[in-house]
Amino acid sequence: MSGKPIIKPTVKPSFPAKMDLSVGKGVNTRLQAIAPNPAQTLQRVKAIPSALAKPVPHATAVPMGLGMDSSTFRARMVSKLASQGITDARVLNAMQATHRHSFVDTALANQAYEDTSLPIGWGQTISKPNVVARMIELLFEGKTGNLGRVLEIGTGCGYQAAVLSHIALEVYSIERVAGLYEKARENFRPFRIKNTHLLFGDGMLGFPKGAPYTGIIAAAGGDAIAQAWIDQLAIGGRIVAPVTNKVADKAVSEQSLVVIDKTETGLKRTVLELVQFVPLKSGVI
Ligand code: SAH
């Protein structure tokens, strides 16, 4: 493991004007505590109670002086999402409730509510709010009531997992880069999100212990939908994932958003718009 210690700067950015990101975000001293192999981490996760009665309205820690300012920025972001065609109130509410600025580096916090992807370290990016909202809307399309368990492949900084945690009964999110797994844990800490399990491992294998899932969502694009995801999907469940298009004569590979619905009678595959995601890779680093 070659992760650099994540040192949060003590001088905070000037946006939003009164924003104080220091609460709950001290210097990361836990880096050495990463389990040396995925099995250990997964065991640690196993100890978490698995079934929750209903989605939990999280006790979100609102740092002093931040409340009004950041929620105004989020409200603006949410109305833009609505104007871009996101209609599911559950998704819009979750986007309003999730502090995107707390999941990106402090130096980028002033861009957190713009519709842009942002670097999160280790060569990875957090998706645009519009893409996060669109994918989650697709994941829960047509589903009401108990929304069941969701598996996210590619935790990254943890933002999308946090959004999902407001809508799904339970979320399992798996990350292959140890440094990002650790960063997501750090980002989650102030929010005390109880229905989400962050895992370190190769998401191409899914996470059988949490299966069957109502939804599986990938934040990285592979050449195909992994068989393990299909196997771990419940009947009536849905996978939403970017998949590389096989275009022989193109230098740059393209990805499309793919939806797989698992029914009693088989799988239904729907190919949607072109998208751009970081590559899905096997193994852990
Ligand atoms: N949902 C994330 C987006 C992170 S970008 C967020 O909100 O920040 C995609 C992530 O997928 C990267 O962190 C990358 O390391 C991870 N990834 C790629 N292949 C993976 C795999 N096989 N298993 C788990 N994570 C993977």
XYZ file of N, CA and C in Angstrom, residues 46-169:
372
model
N -18.602 -7.387 8.360
C -19.586 -8.406 8.691
C -20.201 -8.184 10.071
N -19.424 -7.550 10.930
C -19.900 -7.350 12.292
C -21.030 -6.320 12.378
N -21.208 -5.538 11.296
C -22.242 -4.503 11.328
C -23.609 -5.166 11.151
N -24.594 -4.792 11.985
C -25.921 -5.395 11.817
C -26.420 -5.196 10.394
N -26.981 -6.235 9.805
C -27.249 -6.141 8.374
C -28.641 -5.626 8.030
N -29.631 -5.884 8.853
C -30.966 -5.464 8.435
C -31.466 -4.271 9.243
N -31.860 -3.243 8.549
C -32.436 -2.083 9.229
C -33.910 -2.037 8.868
N -34.703 -1.581 9.808
C -36.145 -1.613 9.587
C -36.585 -0.681 8.466
N -36.002 0.490 8.377
C -36.421 1.441 7.347
C -35.296 2.441 7.098
N -35.354 3.173 5.965
C -34.292 4.137 5.701
C -34.172 5.126 6.846
N -32.975 5.444 7.208
C -32.746 6.286 8.380
C -32.547 7.737 7.950
N -33.334 8.665 8.499
C -33.013 10.068 8.228
C -31.751 10.393 9.026
N -30.628 10.553 8.354
C -29.359 10.627 9.063
C -29.243 11.866 9.921
N -28.584 11.643 11.061
C -28.266 12.778 11.917
C -27.059 13.472 11.294
N -27.308 14.325 10.316
C -26.178 14.934 9.617
C -25.529 15.990 10.490
N -24.221 15.889 10.602
C -23.477 16.873 11.375
C -23.358 18.139 10.525
N -23.890 19.204 10.996
C -23.785 20.453 10.246
C -22.770 21.337 10.947
N -21.601 21.495 10.341
C -20.580 22.311 10.985
C -21.086 23.733 11.223
N -20.636 24.327 12.292
C -21.088 25.672 12.653
C -20.854 26.674 11.537
N -21.849 27.498 11.286
C -21.688 28.551 10.300
C -21.878 28.076 8.881
N -22.092 26.770 8.693
C -22.178 26.238 7.340
C -23.620 26.111 6.870
N -24.506 25.717 7.803
C -25.870 25.332 7.476
C -26.533 26.108 6.360
N -26.875 27.336 6.582
C -27.622 28.126 5.614
C -26.900 28.217 4.285
N -25.627 28.541 4.350
C -24.905 28.817 3.122
C -24.875 27.626 2.169
N -24.445 26.487 2.687
C -24.286 25.367 1.773
C -25.635 24.839 1.324
N -26.662 24.929 2.164
C -27.963 24.418 1.727
C -28.537 25.302 0.620
N -28.217 26.578 0.642
C -28.666 27.458 -0.449
C -27.992 27.042 -1.760
N -26.703 26.746 -1.682
C -25.998 26.302 -2.891
C -26.569 24.984 -3.391
N -26.892 24.104 -2.454
C -27.446 22.818 -2.871
C -28.838 22.989 -3.475
N -29.625 23.903 -2.900
C -30.972 24.130 -3.435
C -30.871 24.598 -4.889
N -29.889 25.435 -5.157
C -29.673 25.919 -6.525
C -29.284 24.735 -7.430
N -28.413 23.900 -6.922
C -27.993 22.719 -7.694
C -29.201 21.825 -7.974
N -30.049 21.649 -6.949
C -31.208 20.765 -7.093
C -32.203 21.345 -8.108
N -32.421 22.672 -8.098
C -33.355 23.191 -9.112
C -32.772 23.049 -10.509
N -31.459 23.122 -10.614
C -30.855 22.891 -11.928
C -31.065 21.424 -12.356
N -30.896 20.515 -11.403
C -31.112 19.093 -11.723
C -32.549 18.879 -12.203
N -33.499 19.524 -11.518
C -34.904 19.390 -11.910
C -35.108 19.945 -13.320
N -34.447 21.066 -13.615
C -34.608 21.656 -14.946
C -33.925 20.796 -16.017
N -32.981 19.965 -15.581
C -32.304 19.070 -16.537
C -33.068 17.750 -16.710
N -34.196 17.609 -15.998
C -35.033 16.431 -16.240
C -35.054 15.403 -15.124
N -34.400 15.670 -14.005
C -34.487 14.745 -12.864
C -35.825 15.024 -12.166
N -36.679 13.998 -12.064
C -38.023 14.243 -11.531
C -38.300 13.508 -10.211
N -37.525 12.490 -9.895
C -37.807 11.680 -8.706
C -37.505 12.494 -7.445
N -38.563 12.758 -6.681
C -38.405 13.597 -5.484
C -37.448 12.977 -4.477
N -37.403 11.639 -4.443
C -36.496 10.969 -3.492
C -35.041 11.308 -3.834
N -34.775 11.366 -5.134
C -33.404 11.661 -5.575
C -33.085 13.132 -5.321
N -34.025 13.992 -5.665
C -33.783 15.429 -5.463
C -33.589 15.728 -3.973
N -34.399 15.096 -3.132
C -34.253 15.312 -1.681
C -32.903 14.814 -1.177
N -32.481 13.657 -1.695
C -31.197 13.100 -1.257
C -30.036 13.999 -1.723
N -30.159 14.564 -2.904
C -29.114 15.464 -3.412
C -29.084 16.752 -2.573
N -30.272 17.170 -2.135
C -30.341 18.361 -1.273
C -29.705 18.073 0.094
N -29.897 16.863 0.560
C -29.449 16.533 1.923
C -27.954 16.212 2.014
N -27.335 15.868 0.901
C -25.947 15.373 0.967
C -24.948 16.493 0.689
N -24.035 16.664 1.624
C -23.073 17.767 1.578
C -21.919 17.434 0.630
N -22.084 17.714 -0.638
C -21.034 17.331 -1.608
C -19.694 17.982 -1.269
N -19.749 19.198 -0.711
C -18.491 19.904 -0.412
C -17.661 19.174 0.649
N -18.328 18.356 1.452
C -17.600 17.624 2.497
C -16.876 16.399 1.949
N -17.131 16.074 0.686
C -16.538 14.863 0.104
C -15.388 15.180 -0.848
N -15.189 16.461 -1.141
C -14.071 16.818 -2.024
C -13.014 17.546 -1.198
N -11.810 17.650 -1.756
C -10.751 18.340 -1.032
C -11.159 19.782 -0.774
N -10.702 20.312 0.338
C -11.117 21.661 0.727
C -10.812 22.695 -0.365
N -9.728 22.501 -1.084
C -9.368 23.459 -2.134
C -10.374 23.461 -3.287
N -11.191 22.410 -3.386
C -12.169 22.321 -4.481
C -13.594 22.569 -3.993
N -13.731 22.836 -2.690
C -15.072 22.952 -2.100
C -15.901 24.049 -2.774
N -15.236 25.081 -3.266
C -16.003 26.166 -3.903
C -16.603 25.747 -5.243
N -16.193 24.587 -5.767
C -16.794 24.101 -7.027
C -17.767 22.951 -6.770
N -17.989 22.639 -5.501
C -18.720 21.407 -5.173
C -20.142 21.390 -5.713
N -20.782 22.544 -5.853
C -22.175 22.551 -6.295
C -22.341 22.989 -7.738
N -21.216 22.996 -8.466
C -21.306 23.206 -9.907
C -21.507 21.845 -10.551
N -22.090 21.854 -11.761
C -22.341 20.562 -12.398
C -21.078 20.089 -13.109
N -20.108 19.726 -12.299
C -18.834 19.320 -12.870
C -18.266 18.135 -12.095
N -17.498 17.304 -12.803
C -16.786 16.237 -12.093
C -15.542 16.859 -11.474
N -15.043 16.275 -10.408
C -13.884 16.855 -9.700
C -12.901 15.751 -9.337
N -11.600 16.074 -9.350
C -10.621 15.056 -8.962
C -10.713 14.739 -7.469
N -10.529 13.467 -7.141
C -10.579 13.065 -5.725
C -9.284 12.383 -5.298
N -8.258 12.468 -6.153
C -6.978 11.822 -5.841
C -6.881 10.440 -6.475
N -5.690 9.880 -6.472
C -5.423 8.552 -7.032
C -5.909 8.456 -8.488
N -5.912 9.590 -9.184
C -6.301 9.588 -10.599
C -7.789 9.374 -10.830
N -8.608 9.483 -9.790
C -10.050 9.211 -9.912
C -10.842 10.514 -9.814
N -12.113 10.440 -10.197
C -12.952 11.644 -10.126
C -14.310 11.318 -9.506
N -14.896 12.333 -8.914
C -16.280 12.249 -8.439
C -17.138 12.710 -9.618
N -18.213 11.966 -9.907
C -19.056 12.300 -11.066
C -19.795 13.614 -10.852
N -20.225 14.200 -11.977
C -21.067 15.411 -11.922
C -22.344 15.111 -11.151
N -22.888 16.081 -10.436
C -24.168 15.857 -9.745
C -25.252 15.323 -10.680
N -25.272 15.842 -11.906
C -26.288 15.424 -12.852
C -26.193 13.925 -13.169
N -24.980 13.442 -13.273
C -24.772 12.019 -13.595
C -25.148 11.151 -12.388
N -24.771 11.609 -11.201
C -25.116 10.873 -9.976
C -26.646 10.774 -9.860
N -27.315 11.907 -10.033
C -28.784 11.942 -9.895
C -29.444 11.073 -10.967
N -28.972 11.179 -12.178
C -29.555 10.399 -13.293
C -29.421 8.893 -13.028
N -28.232 8.473 -12.594
C -28.023 7.039 -12.378
C -28.851 6.512 -11.215
N -28.960 7.312 -10.163
C -29.744 6.848 -9.001
C -31.232 6.840 -9.368
N -31.643 7.832 -10.146
C -33.046 7.846 -10.583
C -33.361 6.586 -11.394
N -32.446 6.233 -12.287
C -32.642 5.012 -13.082
C -32.680 3.779 -12.182
N -31.812 3.756 -11.185
C -31.710 2.596 -10.300
C -33.041 2.300 -9.604
N -33.730 3.372 -9.196
C -34.968 3.189 -8.427
C -36.234 3.405 -9.263
N -36.070 3.548 -10.562
C -37.218 3.810 -11.429
C -38.280 2.722 -11.253
N -39.497 3.166 -11.066
C -40.613 2.210 -10.952
C -40.693 1.482 -9.620
N -39.774 1.772 -8.708
C -39.792 1.061 -7.417
C -40.351 1.973 -6.331
N -41.226 1.402 -5.517
C -41.779 2.179 -4.413
C -41.611 1.377 -3.129
N -41.921 2.006 -2.037
C -41.893 1.293 -0.760
C -40.474 0.935 -0.340
N -40.320 -0.269 0.145
C -39.034 -0.745 0.641
C -38.034 -0.875 -0.516
N -37.012 -0.028 -0.496
C -36.116 0.004 -1.646
C -34.941 -0.953 -1.538
N -34.896 -1.685 -0.485
C -33.937 -2.782 -0.413
C -32.482 -2.372 -0.351
N -31.649 -3.347 -0.689
C -30.200 -3.154 -0.594
C -29.598 -2.792 -1.929
N -28.597 -1.932 -1.846
C -27.901 -1.490 -3.057
C -26.416 -1.770 -2.904
N -25.795 -2.192 -3.993
C -24.337 -2.353 -4.037
C -23.783 -1.304 -4.990
N -22.832 -0.524 -4.487
C -22.155 0.439 -5.356
C -20.732 -0.052 -5.618
N -20.339 -0.053 -6.883
C -18.970 -0.427 -7.242
C -18.201 0.871 -7.475
N -17.189 1.136 -6.660
C -16.407 2.358 -6.815
C -16.857 3.440 -5.846
N -16.476 3.281 -4.589
C -16.872 4.245 -3.547
C -16.271 5.619 -3.809
N -15.031 5.640 -4.300
C -14.337 6.914 -4.491
C -14.296 7.683 -3.186
N -14.775 8.918 -3.220
C -14.758 9.743 -2.010
C -15.972 9.464 -1.122
N -16.912 8.673 -1.603
C -18.067 8.300 -0.783
C -19.313 9.131 -1.042
N -19.226 10.104 -1.939
C -20.372 11.006 -2.137
C -21.620 10.261 -2.613
N -21.471 9.491 -3.683
C -22.648 8.822 -4.236
C -23.238 7.815 -3.234
N -22.361 7.162 -2.488
C -22.840 6.231 -1.455
C -23.676 6.990 -0.422
N -23.225 8.191 -0.087
C -23.966 9.000 0.892
C -25.333 9.402 0.332
N -25.380 9.735 -0.955
C -26.675 10.078 -1.569
C -27.589 8.847 -1.532
N -27.023 7.708 -1.931
C -27.804 6.466 -1.940
C -28.348 6.126 -0.554
N -27.571 6.449 0.468
C -27.954 6.069 1.831
C -29.264 6.725 2.266
N -29.639 7.802 1.609
C -30.902 8.470 1.948
C -32.104 7.764 1.321
N -31.843 6.917 0.318
C -32.963 6.337 -0.431
C -33.073 4.835 -0.236
N -31.945 4.155 -0.193
C -31.970 2.693 -0.057
C -32.081 2.300 1.411
N -32.551 1.087 1.622
C -32.631 0.568 2.985
C -31.222 0.362 3.531
